[in-house]
Coordinates of C-alpha atoms in Angstrom, one line a residue:
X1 CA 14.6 -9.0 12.7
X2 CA 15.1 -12.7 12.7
X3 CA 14.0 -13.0 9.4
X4 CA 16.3 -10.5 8.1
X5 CA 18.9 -12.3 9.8
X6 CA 18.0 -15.4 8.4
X7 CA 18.3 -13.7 4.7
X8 CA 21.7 -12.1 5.4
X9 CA 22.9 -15.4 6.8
X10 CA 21.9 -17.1 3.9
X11 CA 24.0 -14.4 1.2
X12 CA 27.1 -15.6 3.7
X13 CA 26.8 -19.1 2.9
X14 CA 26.0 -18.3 -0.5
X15 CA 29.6 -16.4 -0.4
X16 CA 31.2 -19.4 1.2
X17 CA 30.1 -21.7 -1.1
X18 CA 31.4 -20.0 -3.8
X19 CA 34.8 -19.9 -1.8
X20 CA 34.9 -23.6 -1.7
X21 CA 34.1 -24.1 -5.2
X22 CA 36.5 -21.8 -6.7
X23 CA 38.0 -18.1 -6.9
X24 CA 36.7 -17.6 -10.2
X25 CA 33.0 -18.5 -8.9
X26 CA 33.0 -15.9 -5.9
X27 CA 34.3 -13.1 -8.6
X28 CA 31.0 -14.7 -11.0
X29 CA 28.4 -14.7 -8.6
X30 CA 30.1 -11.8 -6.7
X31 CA 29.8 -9.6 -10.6
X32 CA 26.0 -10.8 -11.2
X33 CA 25.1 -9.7 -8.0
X34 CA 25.8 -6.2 -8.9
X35 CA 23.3 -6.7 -11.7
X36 CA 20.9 -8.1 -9.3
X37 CA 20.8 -5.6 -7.2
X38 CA 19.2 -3.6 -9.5
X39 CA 15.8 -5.7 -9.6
X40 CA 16.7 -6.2 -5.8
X41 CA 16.2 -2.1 -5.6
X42 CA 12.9 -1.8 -7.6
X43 CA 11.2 -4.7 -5.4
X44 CA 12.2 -2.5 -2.2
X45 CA 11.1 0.6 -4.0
X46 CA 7.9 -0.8 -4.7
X47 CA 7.4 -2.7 -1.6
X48 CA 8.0 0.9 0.2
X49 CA 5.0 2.1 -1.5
X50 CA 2.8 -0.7 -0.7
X51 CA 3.7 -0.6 3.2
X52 CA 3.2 3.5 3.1
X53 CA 0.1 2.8 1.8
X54 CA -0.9 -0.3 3.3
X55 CA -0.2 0.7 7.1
X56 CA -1.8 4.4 6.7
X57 CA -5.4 2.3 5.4
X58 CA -4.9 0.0 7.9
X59 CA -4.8 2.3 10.9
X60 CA -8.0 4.3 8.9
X61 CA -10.0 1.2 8.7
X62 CA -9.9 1.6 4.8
X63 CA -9.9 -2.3 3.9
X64 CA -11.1 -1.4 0.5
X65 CA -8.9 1.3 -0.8
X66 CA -5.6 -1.1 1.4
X67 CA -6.5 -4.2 -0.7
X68 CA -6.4 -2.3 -4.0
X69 CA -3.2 -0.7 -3.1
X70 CA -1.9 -4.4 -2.4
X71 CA -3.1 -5.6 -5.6
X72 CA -2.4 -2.7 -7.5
X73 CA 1.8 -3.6 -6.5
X74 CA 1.6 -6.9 -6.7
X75 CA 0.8 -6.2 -10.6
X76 CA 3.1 -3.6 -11.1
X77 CA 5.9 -5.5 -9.6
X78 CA 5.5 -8.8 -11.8
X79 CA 5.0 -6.6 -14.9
X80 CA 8.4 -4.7 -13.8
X81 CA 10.6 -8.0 -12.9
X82 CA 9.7 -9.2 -16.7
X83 CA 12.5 -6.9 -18.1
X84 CA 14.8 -8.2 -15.9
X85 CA 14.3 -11.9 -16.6
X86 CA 14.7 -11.1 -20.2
X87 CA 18.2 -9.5 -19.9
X88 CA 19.3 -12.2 -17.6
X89 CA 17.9 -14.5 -20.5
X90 CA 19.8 -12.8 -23.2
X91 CA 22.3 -10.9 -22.2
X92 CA 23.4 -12.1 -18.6
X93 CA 27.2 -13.4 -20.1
X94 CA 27.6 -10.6 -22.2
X95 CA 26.9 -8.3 -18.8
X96 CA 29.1 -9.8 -17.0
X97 CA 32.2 -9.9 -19.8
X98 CA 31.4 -6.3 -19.9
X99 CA 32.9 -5.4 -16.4
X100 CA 36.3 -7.0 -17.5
X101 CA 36.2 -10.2 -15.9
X102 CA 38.1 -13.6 -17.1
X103 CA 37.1 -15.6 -19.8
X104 CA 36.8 -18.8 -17.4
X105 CA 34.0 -16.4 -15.2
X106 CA 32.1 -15.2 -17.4
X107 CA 30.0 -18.2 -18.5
X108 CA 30.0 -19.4 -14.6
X109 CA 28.6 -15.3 -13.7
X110 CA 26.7 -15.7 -17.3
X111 CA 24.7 -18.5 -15.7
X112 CA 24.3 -17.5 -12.3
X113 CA 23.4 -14.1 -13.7
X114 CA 20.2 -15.9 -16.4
X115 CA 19.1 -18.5 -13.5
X116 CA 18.3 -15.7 -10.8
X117 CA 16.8 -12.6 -12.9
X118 CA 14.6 -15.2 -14.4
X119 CA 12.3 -15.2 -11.1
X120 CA 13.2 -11.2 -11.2
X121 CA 8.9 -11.2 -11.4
X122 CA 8.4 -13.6 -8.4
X123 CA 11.2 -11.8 -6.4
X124 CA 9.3 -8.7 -6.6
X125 CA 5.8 -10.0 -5.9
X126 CA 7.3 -11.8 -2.5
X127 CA 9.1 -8.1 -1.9
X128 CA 5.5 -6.4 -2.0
X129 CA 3.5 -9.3 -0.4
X130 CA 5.6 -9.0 2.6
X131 CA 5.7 -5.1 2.9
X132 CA 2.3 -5.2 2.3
X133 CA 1.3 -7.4 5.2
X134 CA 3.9 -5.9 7.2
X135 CA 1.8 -2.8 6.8
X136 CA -1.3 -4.3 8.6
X137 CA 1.2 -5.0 11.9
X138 CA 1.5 -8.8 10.3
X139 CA 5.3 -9.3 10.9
X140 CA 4.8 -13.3 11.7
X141 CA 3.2 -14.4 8.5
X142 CA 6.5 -13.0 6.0
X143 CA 9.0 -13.9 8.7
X144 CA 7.5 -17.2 8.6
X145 CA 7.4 -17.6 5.0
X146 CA 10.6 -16.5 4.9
X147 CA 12.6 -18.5 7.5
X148 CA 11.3 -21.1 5.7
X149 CA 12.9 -20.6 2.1
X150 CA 16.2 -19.3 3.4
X151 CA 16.6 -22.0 5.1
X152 CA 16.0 -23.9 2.5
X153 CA 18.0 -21.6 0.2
X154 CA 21.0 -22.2 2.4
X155 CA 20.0 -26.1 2.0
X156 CA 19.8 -26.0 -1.2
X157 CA 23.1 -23.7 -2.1
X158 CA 25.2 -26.1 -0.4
X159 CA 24.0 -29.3 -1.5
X160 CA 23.3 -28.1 -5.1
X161 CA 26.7 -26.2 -4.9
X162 CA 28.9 -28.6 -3.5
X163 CA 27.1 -32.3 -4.0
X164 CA 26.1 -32.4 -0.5
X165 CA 23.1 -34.4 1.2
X166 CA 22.5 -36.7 -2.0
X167 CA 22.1 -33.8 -4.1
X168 CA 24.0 -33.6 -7.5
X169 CA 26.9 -31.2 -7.1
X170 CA 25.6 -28.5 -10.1
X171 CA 28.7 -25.2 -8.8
X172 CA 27.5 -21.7 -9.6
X173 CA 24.7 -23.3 -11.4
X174 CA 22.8 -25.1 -8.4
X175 CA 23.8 -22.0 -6.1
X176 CA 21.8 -20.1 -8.3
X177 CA 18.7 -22.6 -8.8
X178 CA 18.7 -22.7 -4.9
X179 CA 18.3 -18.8 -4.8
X180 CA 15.7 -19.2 -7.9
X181 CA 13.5 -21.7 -6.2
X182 CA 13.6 -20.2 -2.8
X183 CA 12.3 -16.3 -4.6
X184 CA 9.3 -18.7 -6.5
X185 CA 8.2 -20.4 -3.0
X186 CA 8.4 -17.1 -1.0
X187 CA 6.1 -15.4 -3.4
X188 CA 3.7 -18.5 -4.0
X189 CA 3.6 -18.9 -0.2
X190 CA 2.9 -14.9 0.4
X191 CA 0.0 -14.6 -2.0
X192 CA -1.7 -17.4 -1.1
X193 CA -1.6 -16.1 2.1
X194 CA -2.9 -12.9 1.1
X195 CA -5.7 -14.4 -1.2
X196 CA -6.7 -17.1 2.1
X197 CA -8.3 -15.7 5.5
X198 CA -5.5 -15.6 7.8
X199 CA -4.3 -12.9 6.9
X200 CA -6.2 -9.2 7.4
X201 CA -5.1 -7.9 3.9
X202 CA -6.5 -8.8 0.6
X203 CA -6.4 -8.8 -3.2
X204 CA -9.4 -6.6 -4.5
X205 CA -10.1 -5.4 -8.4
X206 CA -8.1 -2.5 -9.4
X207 CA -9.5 0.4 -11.0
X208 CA -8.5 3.5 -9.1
X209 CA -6.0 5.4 -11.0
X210 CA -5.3 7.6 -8.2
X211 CA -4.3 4.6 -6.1
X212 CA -2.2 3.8 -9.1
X213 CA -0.3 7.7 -8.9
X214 CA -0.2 7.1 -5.2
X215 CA 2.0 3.9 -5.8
X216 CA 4.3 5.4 -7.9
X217 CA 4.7 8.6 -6.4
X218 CA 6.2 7.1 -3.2
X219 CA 7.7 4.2 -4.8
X220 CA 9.9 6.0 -7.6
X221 CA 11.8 8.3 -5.2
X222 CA 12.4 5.5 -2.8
X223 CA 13.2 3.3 -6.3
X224 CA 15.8 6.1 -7.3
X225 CA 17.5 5.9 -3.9
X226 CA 18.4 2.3 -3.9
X227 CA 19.5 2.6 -7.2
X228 CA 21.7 6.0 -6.0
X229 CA 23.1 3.7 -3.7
X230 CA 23.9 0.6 -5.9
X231 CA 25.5 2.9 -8.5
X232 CA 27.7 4.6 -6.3
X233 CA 29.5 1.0 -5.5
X234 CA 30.7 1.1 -9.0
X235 CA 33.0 4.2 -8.5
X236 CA 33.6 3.7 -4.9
X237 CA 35.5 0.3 -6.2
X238 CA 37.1 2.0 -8.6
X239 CA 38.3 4.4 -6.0
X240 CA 39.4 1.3 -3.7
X241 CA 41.0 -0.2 -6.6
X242 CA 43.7 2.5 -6.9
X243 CA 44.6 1.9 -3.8
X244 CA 44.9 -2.1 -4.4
X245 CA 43.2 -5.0 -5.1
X246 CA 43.7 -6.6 -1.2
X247 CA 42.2 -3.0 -0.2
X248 CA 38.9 -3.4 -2.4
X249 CA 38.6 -7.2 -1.2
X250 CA 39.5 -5.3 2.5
X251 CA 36.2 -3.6 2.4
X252 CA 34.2 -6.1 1.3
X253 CA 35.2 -8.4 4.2
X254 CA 34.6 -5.6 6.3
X255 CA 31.5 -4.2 5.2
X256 CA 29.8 -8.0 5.1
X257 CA 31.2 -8.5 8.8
X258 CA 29.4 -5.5 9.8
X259 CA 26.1 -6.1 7.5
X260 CA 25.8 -9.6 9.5
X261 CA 25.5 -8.2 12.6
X262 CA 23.9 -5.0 12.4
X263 CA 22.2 -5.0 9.2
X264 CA 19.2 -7.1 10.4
X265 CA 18.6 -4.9 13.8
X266 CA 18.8 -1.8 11.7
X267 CA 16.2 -3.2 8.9
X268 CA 13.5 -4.2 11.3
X269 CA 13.6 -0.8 12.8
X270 CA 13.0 0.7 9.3
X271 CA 9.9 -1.7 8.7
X272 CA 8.7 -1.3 12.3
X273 CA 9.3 2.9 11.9
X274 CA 7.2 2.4 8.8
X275 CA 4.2 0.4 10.5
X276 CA 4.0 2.5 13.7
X277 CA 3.6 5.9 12.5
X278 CA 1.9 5.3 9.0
X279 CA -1.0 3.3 11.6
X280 CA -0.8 6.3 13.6
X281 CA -1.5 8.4 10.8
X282 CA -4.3 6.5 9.6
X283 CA -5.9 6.8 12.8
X284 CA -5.3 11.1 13.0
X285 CA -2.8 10.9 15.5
X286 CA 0.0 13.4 14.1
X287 CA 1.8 13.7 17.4
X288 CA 1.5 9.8 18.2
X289 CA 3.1 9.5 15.0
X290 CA 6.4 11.6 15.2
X291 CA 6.9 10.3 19.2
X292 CA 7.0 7.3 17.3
X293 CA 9.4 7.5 14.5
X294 CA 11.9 9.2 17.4
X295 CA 11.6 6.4 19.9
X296 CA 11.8 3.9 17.0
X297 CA 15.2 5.6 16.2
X298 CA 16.3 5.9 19.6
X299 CA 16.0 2.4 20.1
X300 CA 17.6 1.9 17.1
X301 CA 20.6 4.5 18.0
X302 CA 20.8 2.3 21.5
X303 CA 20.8 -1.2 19.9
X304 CA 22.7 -1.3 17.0
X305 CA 25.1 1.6 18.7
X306 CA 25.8 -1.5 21.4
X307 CA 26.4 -3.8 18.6
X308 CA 28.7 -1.5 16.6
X309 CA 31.1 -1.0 19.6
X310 CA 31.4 -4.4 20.4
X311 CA 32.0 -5.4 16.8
X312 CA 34.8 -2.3 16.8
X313 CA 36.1 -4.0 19.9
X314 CA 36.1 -7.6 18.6
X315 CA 36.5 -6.4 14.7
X316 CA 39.8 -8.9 14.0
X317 CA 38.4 -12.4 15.2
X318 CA 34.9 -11.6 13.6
X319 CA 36.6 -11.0 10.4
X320 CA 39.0 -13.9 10.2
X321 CA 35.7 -16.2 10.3
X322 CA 35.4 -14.6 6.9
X323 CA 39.1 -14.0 5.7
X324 CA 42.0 -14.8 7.7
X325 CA 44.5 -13.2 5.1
X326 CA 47.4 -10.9 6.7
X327 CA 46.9 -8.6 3.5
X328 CA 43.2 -8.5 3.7
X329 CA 43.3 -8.5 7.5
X330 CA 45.2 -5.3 7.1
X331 CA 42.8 -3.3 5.8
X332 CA 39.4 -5.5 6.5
X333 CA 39.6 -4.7 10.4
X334 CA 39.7 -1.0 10.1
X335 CA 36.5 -1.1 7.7
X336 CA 34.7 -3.4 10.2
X337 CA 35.7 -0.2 13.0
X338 CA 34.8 2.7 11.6
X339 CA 30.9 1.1 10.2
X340 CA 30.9 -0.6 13.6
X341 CA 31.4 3.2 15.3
X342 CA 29.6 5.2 12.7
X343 CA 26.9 1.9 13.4
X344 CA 24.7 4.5 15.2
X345 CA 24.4 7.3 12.5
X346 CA 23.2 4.8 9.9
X347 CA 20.5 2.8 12.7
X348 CA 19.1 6.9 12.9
X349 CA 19.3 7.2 9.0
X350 CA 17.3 3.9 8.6
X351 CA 14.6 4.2 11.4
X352 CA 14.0 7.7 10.7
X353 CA 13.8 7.3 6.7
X354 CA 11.1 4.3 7.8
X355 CA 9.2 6.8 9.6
X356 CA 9.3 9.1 7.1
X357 CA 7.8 6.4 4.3
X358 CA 5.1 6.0 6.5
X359 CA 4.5 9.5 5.8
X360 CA 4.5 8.8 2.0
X361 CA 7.8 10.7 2.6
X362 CA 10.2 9.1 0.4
X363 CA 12.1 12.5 -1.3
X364 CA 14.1 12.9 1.7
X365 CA 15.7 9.8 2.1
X366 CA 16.7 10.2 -1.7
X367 CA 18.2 13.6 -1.1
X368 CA 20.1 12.1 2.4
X369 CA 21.2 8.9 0.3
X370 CA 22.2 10.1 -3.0
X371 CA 24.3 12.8 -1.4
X372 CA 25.8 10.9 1.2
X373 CA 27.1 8.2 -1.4
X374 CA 28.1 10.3 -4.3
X375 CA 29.3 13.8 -2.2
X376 CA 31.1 11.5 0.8
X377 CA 31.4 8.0 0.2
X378 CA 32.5 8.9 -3.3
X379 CA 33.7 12.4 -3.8
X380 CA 35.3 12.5 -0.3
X381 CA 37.3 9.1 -0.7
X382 CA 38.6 10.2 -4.1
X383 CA 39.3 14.1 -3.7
X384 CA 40.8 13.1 -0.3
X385 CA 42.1 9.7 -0.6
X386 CA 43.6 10.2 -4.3
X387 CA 43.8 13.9 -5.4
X388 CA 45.1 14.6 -1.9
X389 CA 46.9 11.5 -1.1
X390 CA 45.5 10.2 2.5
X391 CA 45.0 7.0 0.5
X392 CA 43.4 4.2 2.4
X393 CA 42.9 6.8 5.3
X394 CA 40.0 8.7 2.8
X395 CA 38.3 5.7 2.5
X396 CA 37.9 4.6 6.4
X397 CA 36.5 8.7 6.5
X398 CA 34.7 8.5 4.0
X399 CA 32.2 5.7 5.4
X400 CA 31.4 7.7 9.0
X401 CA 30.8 11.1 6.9
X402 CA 28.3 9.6 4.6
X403 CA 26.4 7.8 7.8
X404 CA 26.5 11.4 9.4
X405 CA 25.6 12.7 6.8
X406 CA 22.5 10.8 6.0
X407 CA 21.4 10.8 9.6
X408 CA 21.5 14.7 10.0
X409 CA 19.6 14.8 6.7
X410 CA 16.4 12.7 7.9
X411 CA 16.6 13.5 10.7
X412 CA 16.2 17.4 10.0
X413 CA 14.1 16.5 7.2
X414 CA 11.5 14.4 10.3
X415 CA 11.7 17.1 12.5
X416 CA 11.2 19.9 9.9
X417 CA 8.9 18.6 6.7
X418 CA 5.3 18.9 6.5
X419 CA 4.8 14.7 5.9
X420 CA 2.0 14.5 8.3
X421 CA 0.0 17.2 6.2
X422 CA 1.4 15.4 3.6
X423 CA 0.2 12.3 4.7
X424 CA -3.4 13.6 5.5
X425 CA -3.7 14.9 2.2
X426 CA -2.7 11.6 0.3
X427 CA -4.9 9.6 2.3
X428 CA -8.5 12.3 1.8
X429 CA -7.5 11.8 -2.1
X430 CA -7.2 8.2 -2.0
X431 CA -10.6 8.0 -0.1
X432 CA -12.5 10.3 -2.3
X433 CA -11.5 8.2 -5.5

């Protein structure tokens, strides 16, 4: 947990930068990140099937058929984040004059955009590396690793953005070579912690092609729900949009307020939901395994529930730290309520889709995300905020359906779905190949 709140500390500095170099760079970097999510999504999707994987070996004592399953996503993920670094390469101003934005942003998002898919490869690697220890119960050595480069990312993003500490002052440009060198060292430092003895995993020849189906088939659903998610954003906006520019800006004030604060809780649950009951499943303890995944997500529902009032409670002062405009303020303090309230429903949705990747159980999740965003956060805000006319109103609903939503999903899906015989059966294939 501290080293996801280290990382989503550092994409608020990275936003406040921006602010203090210019309006046009926080629309350029704020544009390219919609592109780099994309990469962002594949890393997690692959990372999910290396932690599946990883922790379900580990608690079976299967060292040999773990490592190759390590190795085996470390591959695919470098291979994957080549693509990427070639569009940023050749096509990253072009991307971002395709959404409409100014002449003066494009070359600054153009940049950005070319400088941060280019380590697309290395950002996936440090992605699996870390699930993939995580899975063996290591959370120290990628926390570590990572406290380390986001603190020097946030270092390096303001002195390379602004000219601080003796550094050359380089705008969207050294922003972007901070997040670049930070995605190289993290990666560096994580395999060679891998490849050394201090860690229990290890790198190990591949040549199991069912190892190699494995990865994919719990990696690609888990792939396609990120990317669900990221693609929804695009109409959702659109949706906001109609109801004013201050009321799109609104949400993203509000939604980052509540990300800082809850987002890192809610993640560590996931990973810890993953760890705990695909070890348990290694080991042939089915029951151990679902009391698990529900006290994971009880804890989760108790914690972050906590922090969600309180932020609904104190929702203005926390988000004039980020935006102190009455128009924004408006509109940005409801947002920060109702995900602050609905705070619990999405700490269930997260644990419980951990648990269930653990399991190797990653069509769920899909199903609860993809119709969560498109049928609530979408469809709902539209059919009831613009066909209807509720305006802003849909929107505020539209966030604690979609949480609801996906909770009762998993959670029906965890208490319900075969994923332990599931489970069972992927791990008897892996160790008869």
């Amino acid at each position: 947990m501290a080293e996801q709140t280290l990382r989503t500390l550092m994409r608020t500095v990275d936003v406040a930068v921006t602010a203090a170099i210019s309006p046009a760079a926080v629309v350029a970097v704020g544009l390219a990140d919609l592109y780099a999510r994309f990469p962002l999504r594949v890393g997690l999707g692959l990372g999910g099937g290396a932690i599946s994987l990883s922790s379900q070996d580990t608690g079976r004592d299967a060292t040999a058929t773990r490592d190759e399953a390590v190795t085996q996503a470390v591959l695919v993920g470098a291979l994957v984040g080549i693509p990427f670094a070639a569009f940023g390469l050749l096509f990253g101003a072009d991307a971002i004059r395709l959404l409409g934005a100014d002449p003066d942003v494009v070359p600054l998002g153009g940049t950005y955009l070319a400088v941060v898919l280019a380590t697309a490869p290395a950002r996936h690697v440090a992605l699996i590396a870390a699930r993939s220890l995580q899975g063996t119960g290591d959370t120290r050595t990628p926390m570590y690793v990572n406290a380390v480069a986001n603190v020097a990312n946030i270092v390096g993003s303001v002195g390379l953005g602004l000219g601080y500490f003796g550094l050359p002052e380089l705008g969207v440009l050294g922003v972007g070579l901070a997040t670049a060198a930070g995605n190289v060292f993290t990666a560096l430092a994580l395999m060679a912690a891998i490849a050394s003895d201090a860690t229990e995993a290890g790198f190990a020849r591949p040549a199991s092609a069912v190892i190699t189906r494995q990865l994919f088939v719990v990696s690609l659903p888990k792939i396609a729900e990120g990317l669900s998610s990221t693609l929804a954003e695009f109409p959702f906006n659109a949706v906001l949009l109609t109801f004013g520019t201050n009321v799109n800006a609104a949400f993203q004030v509000g939604r980052r307020a509540y990300q800082q604060v809850t987002g890192p809780l809610s993640r560590g649950y996931s990973v810890a939901a993953n760890v705990v009951v695909g070890q348990a499943l290694g080991e042939g303890d089915s029951e151990g395994a679902r009391y698990n995944g529900w006290a994971v997500a009880a804890l989760g529902v108790l914690t972050v529930g906590l922090v969600g009032v309180l932020l609904a409670v104190y929702a203005r002062p926390l988000v004039s730290l980020l935006d102190d405009t009455p128009a924004t303020l408006r509109y940005a303090v409801p947002f920060a309520q109702v995900y602050g309230l609905s705070a619990p429903f999405l700490a269930s949705f997260v644990a419980l889709s951990g648990a269930l990747q653990g399991a190797s159980e990653t069509r769920i999740p899909l199903l609860a995300r993809a119709t969560g965003m498109f049928g609530f956060l979408v469809g709902f805000a539209y059919v009831a905020g613009v066909a209807l006319g509720w305006g802003v109103t849909a929107a505020y609903w539209s966030v604690v359906l979609s949480n609801v939503w996906m909770a009762l999903v998993v959670a029906l899906g965890f208490h319900y779905s075969g994923w332990a015989d599931r489970a069972a059966g992927m791990m008897a294939e892996r160790g008869n190949s």
